């Protein structure tokens, strides 16, 4: 078997499927990628927070990139655009926090672009604040714990690169009758939050979060293509195993 031809064949199939599904979904077709009850919980908590005048904080994690989890910081920044709807931007009680200064700068730029795209230039960007509670993971933790204690019933959204200390944030928020949603991408944070947080996204779902919050035909086409390729690979492995057993391969 020529593995090079097989590899290029899979790439070709991927390109064709992406083109086909992108045109299909642009014409109004839909595809339920996953049934995520966590997303529904997040949307309901947003409505309750805005109507009740409650504070919410999106925590972007501690690192923009790392050798173990290179894409988590960028993914958490991509999550922001799905959360910065018109009501949130003018509500004035939504904060974005991180312990890395570069991510604060990027977050601030994303917020300002959201304002410029949807509002008059006369409006200021005071509705959403990007803050640095502390320059390290644990000083950041202390600053966030103070905010959770100061504003009970806090809505806490965790997305990005965290360690096991994320469990302390969720525990305190829930003790203050707050809501917690987590898409923490590291194994350490997922294992720490698994028994505490009901609306927890793990594995590849963490990386699908930006597209689930703000769907687009391209993202939906990519997910559909990915699912089909998985099925094809599974079938190919099964067929190859059977042929190997009977001595054909």
XYZ file of C-alpha atoms in Angstrom:
249
model
C 0.000 0.000 0.000
C 1.298 3.425 -0.956
C 0.770 5.560 2.151
C 1.673 8.741 0.294
C -1.152 8.264 -2.202
C -3.534 7.420 0.637
C -2.572 10.587 2.508
C -3.002 12.836 -0.501
C -6.305 11.109 -1.216
C -7.596 11.992 2.262
C -6.467 15.592 1.795
C -8.273 15.750 -1.546
C -11.462 14.331 -0.036
C -11.245 16.886 2.779
C -10.957 19.808 0.356
C -13.889 18.595 -1.743
C -16.098 18.043 1.313
C -15.209 21.453 2.740
C -16.179 23.198 -0.500
C -19.452 21.269 -0.830
C -20.571 21.738 2.772
C -19.589 25.407 2.862
C -21.880 26.137 -0.096
C -24.656 24.010 1.419
C -24.549 25.757 4.790
C -24.346 29.199 3.161
C -27.717 28.436 1.563
C -29.384 28.022 4.939
C -28.828 24.336 5.598
C -27.929 23.440 9.183
C -26.004 20.679 10.913
C -26.228 19.860 14.610
C -22.577 19.215 15.390
C -23.033 18.224 19.011
C -25.839 18.498 21.514
C -24.185 20.775 24.073
C -26.412 21.441 27.064
C -23.507 23.438 28.520
C -23.938 26.141 25.874
C -27.624 26.451 26.711
C -26.733 26.839 30.377
C -24.254 29.588 29.502
C -26.836 31.477 27.435
C -29.455 31.221 30.190
C -26.969 32.476 32.794
C -26.163 35.468 30.556
C -29.826 36.464 30.383
C -30.279 36.097 34.142
C -27.120 38.103 34.857
C -28.090 41.016 32.607
C -31.672 41.118 33.873
C -30.543 40.815 37.496
C -27.700 43.325 37.238
C -25.129 40.694 38.240
C -21.413 40.762 37.543
C -19.740 38.318 35.156
C -16.061 37.607 34.556
C -14.383 35.789 31.684
C -11.006 34.438 32.826
C -8.652 33.823 29.892
C -6.100 31.692 31.723
C -2.433 32.264 32.443
C -0.635 31.784 29.115
C -1.102 32.875 25.537
C 0.849 29.853 24.334
C 2.905 26.989 25.733
C 4.758 23.953 24.435
C 2.225 21.549 25.957
C -0.916 23.461 24.949
C 0.086 25.836 22.127
C -3.390 26.904 21.025
C -5.285 27.402 24.271
C -4.573 31.104 24.750
C -5.539 31.991 21.195
C -8.672 29.867 21.516
C -9.727 31.701 24.678
C -9.341 35.034 22.863
C -11.503 33.670 20.039
C -14.197 32.848 22.604
C -14.537 36.549 23.423
C -16.278 37.549 20.196
C -19.094 35.090 20.899
C -19.682 36.616 24.336
C -19.506 40.309 23.386
C -23.094 40.767 22.252
C -24.809 44.163 22.238
C -26.414 43.736 25.659
C -23.148 42.683 27.289
C -21.239 45.589 25.773
C -23.571 48.183 27.299
C -24.378 46.323 30.523
C -21.207 47.516 32.246
C -20.774 44.491 34.498
C -18.696 42.157 32.353
C -14.964 41.885 33.026
C -12.219 40.001 31.206
C -9.342 38.877 33.415
C -6.000 37.181 32.842
C -2.585 37.002 34.460
C -0.625 37.702 31.254
C -0.202 41.301 30.133
C -0.102 40.506 26.409
C -3.504 38.835 26.621
C -4.932 41.923 28.338
C -3.789 44.018 25.362
C -5.312 41.598 22.846
C -8.543 41.418 24.850
C -8.771 45.209 24.935
C -8.359 45.402 21.154
C -11.055 42.776 20.595
C -13.460 44.696 22.828
C -12.775 47.977 21.017
C -13.296 46.374 17.620
C -16.624 44.985 18.802
C -17.705 48.494 19.753
C -16.537 50.041 16.495
C -18.314 47.412 14.413
C -21.671 47.774 16.127
C -21.951 51.181 17.739
C -21.475 54.876 17.179
C -17.942 56.213 17.543
C -19.289 58.583 20.207
C -19.724 55.695 22.623
C -16.869 54.805 24.953
C -15.591 51.312 25.690
C -16.472 51.295 29.381
C -19.065 48.535 29.211
C -16.456 45.762 29.239
C -13.183 45.961 31.135
C -10.028 43.932 30.481
C -8.136 43.696 33.770
C -4.978 42.134 35.187
C -5.796 41.024 38.768
C -2.232 39.738 39.158
C 0.856 39.118 36.995
C 1.208 35.473 38.073
C -1.208 32.569 38.281
C -1.603 32.743 42.054
C -1.663 36.529 42.420
C -4.308 36.495 39.707
C -6.189 33.918 41.761
C -6.113 36.149 44.850
C -7.432 39.128 42.889
C -10.264 37.097 41.400
C -11.220 35.641 44.787
C -11.605 39.185 46.083
C -13.943 40.043 43.203
C -16.014 36.907 43.776
C -16.368 37.784 47.450
C -17.200 41.421 46.673
C -19.907 40.557 44.119
C -21.977 37.499 45.169
C -23.960 35.517 42.579
C -21.053 36.103 40.207
C -21.055 34.551 36.751
C -17.653 32.943 36.132
C -16.476 31.756 32.701
C -13.146 29.910 32.547
C -11.536 29.493 29.139
C -7.874 28.869 28.420
C -4.761 27.561 30.132
C -5.336 26.840 33.829
C -3.891 24.619 36.519
C -5.697 22.856 39.380
C -6.160 26.225 41.120
C -9.180 26.748 38.845
C -11.155 24.478 41.174
C -10.778 27.041 43.974
C -12.314 29.742 41.787
C -15.285 27.568 40.889
C -15.774 26.463 44.489
C -15.857 30.032 45.812
C -18.140 31.246 42.998
C -20.634 28.460 43.634
C -20.458 29.018 47.399
C -21.573 32.608 46.707
C -24.562 31.310 44.673
C -22.789 32.099 41.418
C -22.751 30.309 38.072
C -19.652 28.621 36.635
C -18.968 27.639 33.028
C -15.604 26.122 32.186
C -13.800 25.270 28.953
C -10.376 24.925 30.540
C -8.201 23.019 28.113
C -5.466 21.498 30.284
C -5.733 18.011 31.737
C -4.960 19.315 35.242
C -7.778 21.869 35.205
C -10.294 19.513 33.609
C -9.685 16.826 36.218
C -9.945 19.392 39.036
C -13.179 20.890 37.699
C -14.872 17.676 36.587
C -16.565 16.962 39.916
C -17.442 20.610 40.611
C -18.717 22.237 37.434
C -21.879 21.044 35.735
C -21.359 23.070 32.560
C -17.852 21.837 31.756
C -16.531 21.354 28.221
C -13.611 18.969 27.858
C -11.467 17.631 25.051
C -12.111 18.948 21.559
C -15.315 20.658 22.714
C -13.135 23.339 24.312
C -11.739 24.232 20.890
C -15.206 24.162 19.310
C -16.515 26.754 21.773
C -15.838 29.876 19.604
C -17.796 28.354 16.730
C -20.628 27.173 18.973
C -21.037 30.664 20.420
C -20.783 32.364 17.020
C -21.615 29.852 14.255
C -20.498 30.322 10.657
C -20.848 28.205 7.476
C -17.082 27.625 7.314
C -16.833 26.294 10.859
C -19.879 24.081 10.475
C -18.508 22.691 7.198
C -15.176 21.932 8.885
C -16.884 20.032 11.711
C -19.019 18.050 9.260
C -15.930 17.171 7.223
C -14.062 16.144 10.357
C -16.859 13.790 11.424
C -16.994 12.155 7.985
C -13.207 11.708 7.879
C -13.307 10.064 11.289
C -15.866 7.550 10.083
C -13.804 6.858 6.962
C -10.641 6.299 9.005
C -12.457 3.972 11.415
C -13.853 1.941 8.517
C -10.429 1.791 6.842
C -8.803 0.538 10.047
C -11.483 -2.142 10.492
C -11.221 -3.276 6.857
C -7.414 -3.339 7.036
C -7.529 -5.388 10.252
C -9.911 -7.923 8.700
C -7.805 -8.209 5.537
C -4.707 -8.684 7.680
C -6.398 -11.484 9.618
C -7.379 -13.383 6.469
C -3.917 -12.956 4.968
C -4.726 -10.563 2.147
C -2.420 -7.851 3.524
